[in-house]
């Protein structure tokens, strides 16, 4: 039996993508208040980005 070191994933690797999606969504929500029509478009993109990512990864395996 060998005693190989088990690599633990780093914090950035585990929480990096969710953090980036949260920042994008938060920016979208703040932009809706300050930039008029452009802010509303940025809001839709920002708030919709986590939904799009979940849909992408959820449907990706289904169609392989």
PDB file of N, CA, C and O in Angstrom:
ATOM      1  N   UNK A   1       0.845  -1.179   0.000  1.00  0.00           N
ATOM      2  CA  UNK A   1       0.000   0.000   0.000  1.00  0.00           C
ATOM      3  C   UNK A   1       0.889   1.240   0.000  1.00  0.00           C
ATOM      4  O   UNK A   1       1.743   1.389   0.852  1.00  0.00           O
ATOM      5  N   UNK A   2       0.699   2.093  -0.949  1.00  0.00           N
ATOM      6  CA  UNK A   2       1.531   3.294  -1.026  1.00  0.00           C
ATOM      7  C   UNK A   2       0.856   4.437  -0.292  1.00  0.00           C
ATOM      8  O   UNK A   2      -0.356   4.506  -0.162  1.00  0.00           O
ATOM      9  N   UNK A   3       1.689   5.330   0.168  1.00  0.00           N
ATOM     10  CA  UNK A   3       1.194   6.489   0.906  1.00  0.00           C
ATOM     11  C   UNK A   3       1.372   7.736   0.057  1.00  0.00           C
ATOM     12  O   UNK A   3       2.249   8.554   0.305  1.00  0.00           O
ATOM     13  N   UNK A   4       0.570   7.837  -0.959  1.00  0.00           N
ATOM     14  CA  UNK A   4       0.640   9.012  -1.828  1.00  0.00           C
ATOM     15  C   UNK A   4      -0.106  10.167  -1.183  1.00  0.00           C
ATOM     16  O   UNK A   4      -1.125   9.987  -0.533  1.00  0.00           O
ATOM     17  N   UNK A   5       0.426  11.341  -1.392  1.00  0.00           N
ATOM     18  CA  UNK A   5      -0.220  12.538  -0.858  1.00  0.00           C
ATOM     19  C   UNK A   5      -1.470  12.843  -1.675  1.00  0.00           C
ATOM     20  O   UNK A   5      -1.450  12.835  -2.899  1.00  0.00           O
ATOM     21  N   UNK A   6      -2.544  13.100  -0.997  1.00  0.00           N
ATOM     22  CA  UNK A   6      -3.796  13.454  -1.655  1.00  0.00           C
ATOM     23  C   UNK A   6      -3.820  14.962  -1.810  1.00  0.00           C
ATOM     24  O   UNK A   6      -3.698  15.703  -0.840  1.00  0.00           O
ATOM     25  N   UNK A   7      -3.959  15.410  -3.068  1.00  0.00           N
ATOM     26  CA  UNK A   7      -4.006  16.848  -3.315  1.00  0.00           C
ATOM     27  C   UNK A   7      -5.392  17.386  -3.030  1.00  0.00           C
ATOM     28  O   UNK A   7      -6.377  16.901  -3.565  1.00  0.00           O
ATOM     29  N   UNK A   8      -5.434  18.381  -2.196  1.00  0.00           N
ATOM     30  CA  UNK A   8      -6.697  19.063  -1.931  1.00  0.00           C
ATOM     31  C   UNK A   8      -6.823  20.224  -2.912  1.00  0.00           C
ATOM     32  O   UNK A   8      -5.851  20.910  -3.197  1.00  0.00           O
ATOM     33  N   UNK A   9      -8.018  20.434  -3.426  1.00  0.00           N
ATOM     34  CA  UNK A   9      -8.188  21.570  -4.332  1.00  0.00           C
ATOM     35  C   UNK A   9      -8.024  22.890  -3.574  1.00  0.00           C
ATOM     36  O   UNK A   9      -8.412  23.006  -2.414  1.00  0.00           O
ATOM     37  N   UNK A  10      -7.436  23.855  -4.237  1.00  0.00           N
ATOM     38  CA  UNK A  10      -7.220  25.149  -3.585  1.00  0.00           C
ATOM     39  C   UNK A  10      -8.544  25.901  -3.449  1.00  0.00           C
ATOM     40  O   UNK A  10      -9.533  25.597  -4.117  1.00  0.00           O
ATOM     41  N   UNK A  11      -8.526  26.866  -2.581  1.00  0.00           N
ATOM     42  CA  UNK A  11      -9.728  27.669  -2.322  1.00  0.00           C
ATOM     43  C   UNK A  11     -10.146  28.413  -3.585  1.00  0.00           C
ATOM     44  O   UNK A  11     -11.338  28.501  -3.896  1.00  0.00           O
ATOM     45  N   UNK A  12      -9.181  28.911  -4.340  1.00  0.00           N
ATOM     46  CA  UNK A  12      -9.505  29.651  -5.560  1.00  0.00           C
ATOM     47  C   UNK A  12     -10.151  28.729  -6.581  1.00  0.00           C
ATOM     48  O   UNK A  12     -11.097  29.113  -7.268  1.00  0.00           O
ATOM     49  N   UNK A  13      -9.658  27.501  -6.665  1.00  0.00           N
ATOM     50  CA  UNK A  13     -10.229  26.569  -7.637  1.00  0.00           C
ATOM     51  C   UNK A  13     -11.663  26.182  -7.272  1.00  0.00           C
ATOM     52  O   UNK A  13     -12.503  25.985  -8.138  1.00  0.00           O
ATOM     53  N   UNK A  14     -11.957  26.083  -5.995  1.00  0.00           N
ATOM     54  CA  UNK A  14     -13.295  25.686  -5.550  1.00  0.00           C
ATOM     55  C   UNK A  14     -14.273  26.855  -5.613  1.00  0.00           C
ATOM     56  O   UNK A  14     -15.384  26.715  -6.104  1.00  0.00           O
ATOM     57  N   UNK A  15     -13.851  28.010  -5.119  1.00  0.00           N
ATOM     58  CA  UNK A  15     -14.769  29.137  -4.989  1.00  0.00           C
ATOM     59  C   UNK A  15     -14.561  30.236  -6.028  1.00  0.00           C
ATOM     60  O   UNK A  15     -15.247  31.257  -5.987  1.00  0.00           O
ATOM     61  N   UNK A  16     -13.646  30.060  -6.968  1.00  0.00           N
ATOM     62  CA  UNK A  16     -13.345  31.106  -7.944  1.00  0.00           C
ATOM     63  C   UNK A  16     -14.508  31.423  -8.868  1.00  0.00           C
ATOM     64  O   UNK A  16     -14.917  32.574  -9.001  1.00  0.00           O
ATOM     65  N   UNK A  17     -15.042  30.403  -9.524  1.00  0.00           N
ATOM     66  CA  UNK A  17     -16.139  30.623 -10.473  1.00  0.00           C
ATOM     67  C   UNK A  17     -17.402  31.140  -9.790  1.00  0.00           C
ATOM     68  O   UNK A  17     -18.020  32.095 -10.293  1.00  0.00           O
ATOM     69  N   UNK A  18     -17.836  30.570  -8.650  1.00  0.00           N
ATOM     70  CA  UNK A  18     -19.011  31.144  -7.988  1.00  0.00           C
ATOM     71  C   UNK A  18     -18.802  32.590  -7.549  1.00  0.00           C
ATOM     72  O   UNK A  18     -19.725  33.409  -7.620  1.00  0.00           O
ATOM     73  N   UNK A  19     -17.583  32.930  -7.138  1.00  0.00           N
ATOM     74  CA  UNK A  19     -17.306  34.306  -6.736  1.00  0.00           C
ATOM     75  C   UNK A  19     -17.414  35.252  -7.929  1.00  0.00           C
ATOM     76  O   UNK A  19     -18.014  36.326  -7.827  1.00  0.00           O
ATOM     77  N   UNK A  20     -16.857  34.854  -9.059  1.00  0.00           N
ATOM     78  CA  UNK A  20     -16.932  35.689 -10.262  1.00  0.00           C
ATOM     79  C   UNK A  20     -18.381  35.871 -10.702  1.00  0.00           C
ATOM     80  O   UNK A  20     -18.804  36.981 -11.051  1.00  0.00           O
ATOM     81  N   UNK A  21     -19.167  34.807 -10.677  1.00  0.00           N
ATOM     82  CA  UNK A  21     -20.584  34.923 -11.038  1.00  0.00           C
ATOM     83  C   UNK A  21     -21.332  35.838 -10.073  1.00  0.00           C
ATOM     84  O   UNK A  21     -22.202  36.611 -10.486  1.00  0.00           O
ATOM     85  N   UNK A  22     -20.998  35.769  -8.791  1.00  0.00           N
ATOM     86  CA  UNK A  22     -21.644  36.646  -7.805  1.00  0.00           C
ATOM     87  C   UNK A  22     -21.292  38.108  -8.052  1.00  0.00           C
ATOM     88  O   UNK A  22     -22.155  38.991  -7.944  1.00  0.00           O
ATOM     89  N   UNK A  23     -20.041  38.372  -8.405  1.00  0.00           N
ATOM     90  CA  UNK A  23     -19.622  39.752  -8.687  1.00  0.00           C
ATOM     91  C   UNK A  23     -20.337  40.279  -9.936  1.00  0.00           C
ATOM     92  O   UNK A  23     -20.800  41.423  -9.959  1.00  0.00           O
ATOM     93  N   UNK A  24     -20.443  39.451 -10.960  1.00  0.00           N
ATOM     94  CA  UNK A  24     -21.141  39.862 -12.183  1.00  0.00           C
ATOM     95  C   UNK A  24     -22.610  40.154 -11.896  1.00  0.00           C
ATOM     96  O   UNK A  24     -23.168  41.158 -12.351  1.00  0.00           O
ATOM     97  N   UNK A  25     -23.259  39.291 -11.109  1.00  0.00           N
ATOM     98  CA  UNK A  25     -24.669  39.499 -10.768  1.00  0.00           C
ATOM     99  C   UNK A  25     -24.842  40.759  -9.927  1.00  0.00           C
ATOM    100  O   UNK A  25     -25.781  41.539 -10.147  1.00  0.00           O
ATOM    101  N   UNK A  26     -23.951  40.978  -8.968  1.00  0.00           N
ATOM    102  CA  UNK A  26     -24.041  42.171  -8.121  1.00  0.00           C
ATOM    103  C   UNK A  26     -23.830  43.437  -8.948  1.00  0.00           C
ATOM    104  O   UNK A  26     -24.540  44.437  -8.759  1.00  0.00           O
ATOM    105  N   UNK A  27     -22.876  43.397  -9.873  1.00  0.00           N
ATOM    106  CA  UNK A  27     -22.663  44.551 -10.752  1.00  0.00           C
ATOM    107  C   UNK A  27     -23.904  44.827 -11.588  1.00  0.00           C
ATOM    108  O   UNK A  27     -24.292  45.977 -11.778  1.00  0.00           O
ATOM    109  N   UNK A  28     -24.542  43.773 -12.075  1.00  0.00           N
ATOM    110  CA  UNK A  28     -25.760  43.947 -12.860  1.00  0.00           C
ATOM    111  C   UNK A  28     -26.869  44.593 -12.062  1.00  0.00           C
ATOM    112  O   UNK A  28     -27.589  45.464 -12.558  1.00  0.00           O
ATOM    113  N   UNK A  29     -27.014  44.179 -10.813  1.00  0.00           N
ATOM    114  CA  UNK A  29     -28.063  44.769  -9.974  1.00  0.00           C
ATOM    115  C   UNK A  29     -27.780  46.235  -9.666  1.00  0.00           C
ATOM    116  O   UNK A  29     -28.692  47.073  -9.686  1.00  0.00           O
ATOM    117  N   UNK A  30     -26.533  46.566  -9.390  1.00  0.00           N
ATOM    118  CA  UNK A  30     -26.179  47.958  -9.108  1.00  0.00           C
ATOM    119  C   UNK A  30     -26.302  48.801 -10.374  1.00  0.00           C
ATOM    120  O   UNK A  30     -26.753  49.951 -10.327  1.00  0.00           O
ATOM    121  N   UNK A  31     -25.938  48.250 -11.507  1.00  0.00           N
ATOM    122  CA  UNK A  31     -26.010  48.994 -12.775  1.00  0.00           C
ATOM    123  C   UNK A  31     -27.450  49.356 -13.118  1.00  0.00           C
ATOM    124  O   UNK A  31     -27.694  50.389 -13.743  1.00  0.00           O
ATOM    125  N   UNK A  32     -28.398  48.535 -12.715  1.00  0.00           N
ATOM    126  CA  UNK A  32     -29.801  48.820 -13.024  1.00  0.00           C
ATOM    127  C   UNK A  32     -30.260  50.114 -12.366  1.00  0.00           C
ATOM    128  O   UNK A  32     -31.128  50.803 -12.895  1.00  0.00           O
ATOM    129  N   UNK A  33     -29.669  50.450 -11.232  1.00  0.00           N
ATOM    130  CA  UNK A  33     -30.067  51.675 -10.536  1.00  0.00           C
ATOM    131  C   UNK A  33     -29.420  52.922 -11.118  1.00  0.00           C
ATOM    132  O   UNK A  33     -29.984  53.997 -11.048  1.00  0.00           O
ATOM    133  N   UNK A  34     -28.237  52.788 -11.699  1.00  0.00           N
ATOM    134  CA  UNK A  34     -27.500  53.987 -12.032  1.00  0.00           C
ATOM    135  C   UNK A  34     -27.330  54.328 -13.486  1.00  0.00           C
ATOM    136  O   UNK A  34     -26.907  55.436 -13.794  1.00  0.00           O
ATOM    137  N   UNK A  35     -27.636  53.411 -14.414  1.00  0.00           N
ATOM    138  CA  UNK A  35     -27.288  53.673 -15.800  1.00  0.00           C
ATOM    139  C   UNK A  35     -28.474  53.685 -16.756  1.00  0.00           C
ATOM    140  O   UNK A  35     -28.301  53.503 -17.952  1.00  0.00           O
ATOM    141  N   UNK A  36     -29.678  53.850 -16.263  1.00  0.00           N
ATOM    142  CA  UNK A  36     -30.840  53.958 -17.140  1.00  0.00           C
ATOM    143  C   UNK A  36     -31.079  52.695 -17.954  1.00  0.00           C
ATOM    144  O   UNK A  36     -31.013  51.580 -17.446  1.00  0.00           O
ATOM    145  N   UNK A  37     -31.356  52.878 -19.244  1.00  0.00           N
ATOM    146  CA  UNK A  37     -31.652  51.740 -20.121  1.00  0.00           C
ATOM    147  C   UNK A  37     -30.440  50.818 -20.264  1.00  0.00           C
ATOM    148  O   UNK A  37     -30.573  49.594 -20.246  1.00  0.00           O
ATOM    149  N   UNK A  38     -29.263  51.393 -20.376  1.00  0.00           N
ATOM    150  CA  UNK A  38     -28.046  50.576 -20.452  1.00  0.00           C
ATOM    151  C   UNK A  38     -27.885  49.750 -19.182  1.00  0.00           C
ATOM    152  O   UNK A  38     -27.494  48.586 -19.234  1.00  0.00           O
ATOM    153  N   UNK A  39     -28.193  50.329 -18.050  1.00  0.00           N
ATOM    154  CA  UNK A  39     -28.125  49.614 -16.790  1.00  0.00           C
ATOM    155  C   UNK A  39     -29.117  48.466 -16.717  1.00  0.00           C
ATOM    156  O   UNK A  39     -28.818  47.411 -16.148  1.00  0.00           O
ATOM    157  N   UNK A  40     -30.286  48.672 -17.304  1.00  0.00           N
ATOM    158  CA  UNK A  40     -31.272  47.590 -17.315  1.00  0.00           C
ATOM    159  C   UNK A  40     -30.803  46.425 -18.175  1.00  0.00           C
ATOM    160  O   UNK A  40     -30.995  45.266 -17.821  1.00  0.00           O
ATOM    161  N   UNK A  41     -30.160  46.728 -19.279  1.00  0.00           N
ATOM    162  CA  UNK A  41     -29.608  45.667 -20.132  1.00  0.00           C
ATOM    163  C   UNK A  41     -28.484  44.945 -19.392  1.00  0.00           C
ATOM    164  O   UNK A  41     -28.411  43.709 -19.391  1.00  0.00           O
ATOM    165  N   UNK A  42     -27.601  45.716 -18.737  1.00  0.00           N
ATOM    166  CA  UNK A  42     -26.530  45.100 -17.950  1.00  0.00           C
ATOM    167  C   UNK A  42     -27.093  44.269 -16.803  1.00  0.00           C
ATOM    168  O   UNK A  42     -26.527  43.234 -16.441  1.00  0.00           O
ATOM    169  N   UNK A  43     -28.201  44.718 -16.245  1.00  0.00           N
ATOM    170  CA  UNK A  43     -28.849  43.959 -15.174  1.00  0.00           C
ATOM    171  C   UNK A  43     -29.330  42.608 -15.685  1.00  0.00           C
ATOM    172  O   UNK A  43     -29.124  41.580 -15.036  1.00  0.00           O
ATOM    173  N   UNK A  44     -29.983  42.603 -16.828  1.00  0.00           N
ATOM    174  CA  UNK A  44     -30.452  41.337 -17.400  1.00  0.00           C
ATOM    175  C   UNK A  44     -29.287  40.397 -17.675  1.00  0.00           C
ATOM    176  O   UNK A  44     -29.358  39.196 -17.414  1.00  0.00           O
ATOM    177  N   UNK A  45     -28.205  40.938 -18.210  1.00  0.00           N
ATOM    178  CA  UNK A  45     -27.033  40.108 -18.495  1.00  0.00           C
ATOM    179  C   UNK A  45     -26.373  39.613 -17.205  1.00  0.00           C
ATOM    180  O   UNK A  45     -25.976  38.455 -17.104  1.00  0.00           O
ATOM    181  N   UNK A  46     -26.257  40.506 -16.233  1.00  0.00           N
ATOM    182  CA  UNK A  46     -25.601  40.143 -14.973  1.00  0.00           C
ATOM    183  C   UNK A  46     -26.382  39.129 -14.164  1.00  0.00           C
ATOM    184  O   UNK A  46     -25.829  38.151 -13.653  1.00  0.00           O
ATOM    185  N   UNK A  47     -27.673  39.340 -14.048  1.00  0.00           N
ATOM    186  CA  UNK A  47     -28.505  38.427 -13.257  1.00  0.00           C
ATOM    187  C   UNK A  47     -28.750  37.130 -14.025  1.00  0.00           C
ATOM    188  O   UNK A  47     -28.871  36.058 -13.434  1.00  0.00           O
ATOM    189  N   UNK A  48     -28.771  37.218 -15.339  1.00  0.00           N
ATOM    190  CA  UNK A  48     -28.994  36.019 -16.137  1.00  0.00           C
ATOM    191  C   UNK A  48     -27.762  35.148 -16.314  1.00  0.00           C
ATOM    192  O   UNK A  48     -27.873  33.972 -16.671  1.00  0.00           O
ATOM    193  N   UNK A  49     -26.581  35.690 -16.046  1.00  0.00           N
ATOM    194  CA  UNK A  49     -25.357  34.914 -16.266  1.00  0.00           C
ATOM    195  C   UNK A  49     -25.264  33.667 -15.389  1.00  0.00           C
ATOM    196  O   UNK A  49     -24.900  32.605 -15.902  1.00  0.00           O
ATOM    197  N   UNK A  50     -25.583  33.714 -14.090  1.00  0.00           N
ATOM    198  CA  UNK A  50     -25.547  32.467 -13.312  1.00  0.00           C
ATOM    199  C   UNK A  50     -26.567  31.440 -13.818  1.00  0.00           C
ATOM    200  O   UNK A  50     -26.284  30.237 -13.841  1.00  0.00           O
ATOM    201  N   UNK A  51     -27.717  31.905 -14.257  1.00  0.00           N
ATOM    202  CA  UNK A  51     -28.732  30.996 -14.787  1.00  0.00           C
ATOM    203  C   UNK A  51     -28.233  30.349 -16.075  1.00  0.00           C
ATOM    204  O   UNK A  51     -28.409  29.146 -16.288  1.00  0.00           O
ATOM    205  N   UNK A  52     -27.582  31.138 -16.917  1.00  0.00           N
ATOM    206  CA  UNK A  52     -27.043  30.605 -18.166  1.00  0.00           C
ATOM    207  C   UNK A  52     -25.940  29.581 -17.909  1.00  0.00           C
ATOM    208  O   UNK A  52     -25.877  28.544 -18.581  1.00  0.00           O
ATOM    209  N   UNK A  53     -25.092  29.833 -16.933  1.00  0.00           N
ATOM    210  CA  UNK A  53     -24.011  28.890 -16.610  1.00  0.00           C
ATOM    211  C   UNK A  53     -24.583  27.580 -16.083  1.00  0.00           C
ATOM    212  O   UNK A  53     -24.156  26.492 -16.481  1.00  0.00           O
ATOM    213  N   UNK A  54     -25.553  27.655 -15.200  1.00  0.00           N
ATOM    214  CA  UNK A  54     -26.175  26.435 -14.659  1.00  0.00           C
ATOM    215  C   UNK A  54     -26.872  25.664 -15.771  1.00  0.00           C
ATOM    216  O   UNK A  54     -26.764  24.432 -15.857  1.00  0.00           O
ATOM    217  N   UNK A  55     -27.571  26.360 -16.648  1.00  0.00           N
ATOM    218  CA  UNK A  55     -28.243  25.689 -17.764  1.00  0.00           C
ATOM    219  C   UNK A  55     -27.221  25.055 -18.701  1.00  0.00           C
ATOM    220  O   UNK A  55     -27.420  23.927 -19.178  1.00  0.00           O
ATOM    221  N   UNK A  56     -26.127  25.757 -18.970  1.00  0.00           N
ATOM    222  CA  UNK A  56     -25.092  25.228 -19.862  1.00  0.00           C
ATOM    223  C   UNK A  56     -24.528  23.916 -19.326  1.00  0.00           C
ATOM    224  O   UNK A  56     -24.441  22.925 -20.031  1.00  0.00           O
ATOM    225  N   UNK A  57     -24.119  23.916 -18.061  1.00  0.00           N
ATOM    226  CA  UNK A  57     -23.519  22.712 -17.497  1.00  0.00           C
ATOM    227  C   UNK A  57     -24.548  21.628 -17.229  1.00  0.00           C
ATOM    228  O   UNK A  57     -24.223  20.449 -17.262  1.00  0.00           O
ATOM    229  N   UNK A  58     -25.781  22.017 -16.982  1.00  0.00           N
ATOM    230  CA  UNK A  58     -26.834  21.015 -16.775  1.00  0.00           C
ATOM    231  C   UNK A  58     -27.224  20.311 -18.053  1.00  0.00           C
ATOM    232  O   UNK A  58     -27.474  19.095 -18.057  1.00  0.00           O
ATOM    233  N   UNK A  59     -27.277  21.053 -19.148  1.00  0.00           N
ATOM    234  CA  UNK A  59     -27.681  20.464 -20.430  1.00  0.00           C
ATOM    235  C   UNK A  59     -26.514  19.881 -21.217  1.00  0.00           C
ATOM    236  O   UNK A  59     -26.721  19.098 -22.128  1.00  0.00           O
ATOM    237  N   UNK A  60     -25.304  20.255 -20.854  1.00  0.00           N
ATOM    238  CA  UNK A  60     -24.131  19.800 -21.586  1.00  0.00           C
ATOM    239  C   UNK A  60     -24.011  18.273 -21.565  1.00  0.00           C
ATOM    240  O   UNK A  60     -23.765  17.646 -22.590  1.00  0.00           O
ATOM    241  N   UNK A  61     -24.192  17.675 -20.409  1.00  0.00           N
ATOM    242  CA  UNK A  61     -24.063  16.225 -20.293  1.00  0.00           C
ATOM    243  C   UNK A  61     -25.236  15.496 -20.922  1.00  0.00           C
ATOM    244  O   UNK A  61     -25.114  14.347 -21.338  1.00  0.00           O
ATOM    245  N   UNK A  62     -26.372  16.133 -20.978  1.00  0.00           N
ATOM    246  CA  UNK A  62     -27.569  15.489 -21.509  1.00  0.00           C
ATOM    247  C   UNK A  62     -27.471  15.247 -23.007  1.00  0.00           C
ATOM    248  O   UNK A  62     -28.041  14.292 -23.528  1.00  0.00           O
ATOM    249  N   UNK A  63     -26.760  16.101 -23.725  1.00  0.00           N
ATOM    250  CA  UNK A  63     -26.694  16.001 -25.174  1.00  0.00           C
ATOM    251  C   UNK A  63     -25.372  15.432 -25.681  1.00  0.00           C
ATOM    252  O   UNK A  63     -25.043  15.570 -26.842  1.00  0.00           O
ATOM    253  N   UNK A  64     -24.621  14.790 -24.846  1.00  0.00           N
ATOM    254  CA  UNK A  64     -23.369  14.157 -25.290  1.00  0.00           C
ATOM    255  C   UNK A  64     -23.606  12.765 -25.734  1.00  0.00           C
ATOM    256  O   UNK A  64     -24.359  12.019 -25.416  1.00  0.00           O
TER     257      UNK A  64
END
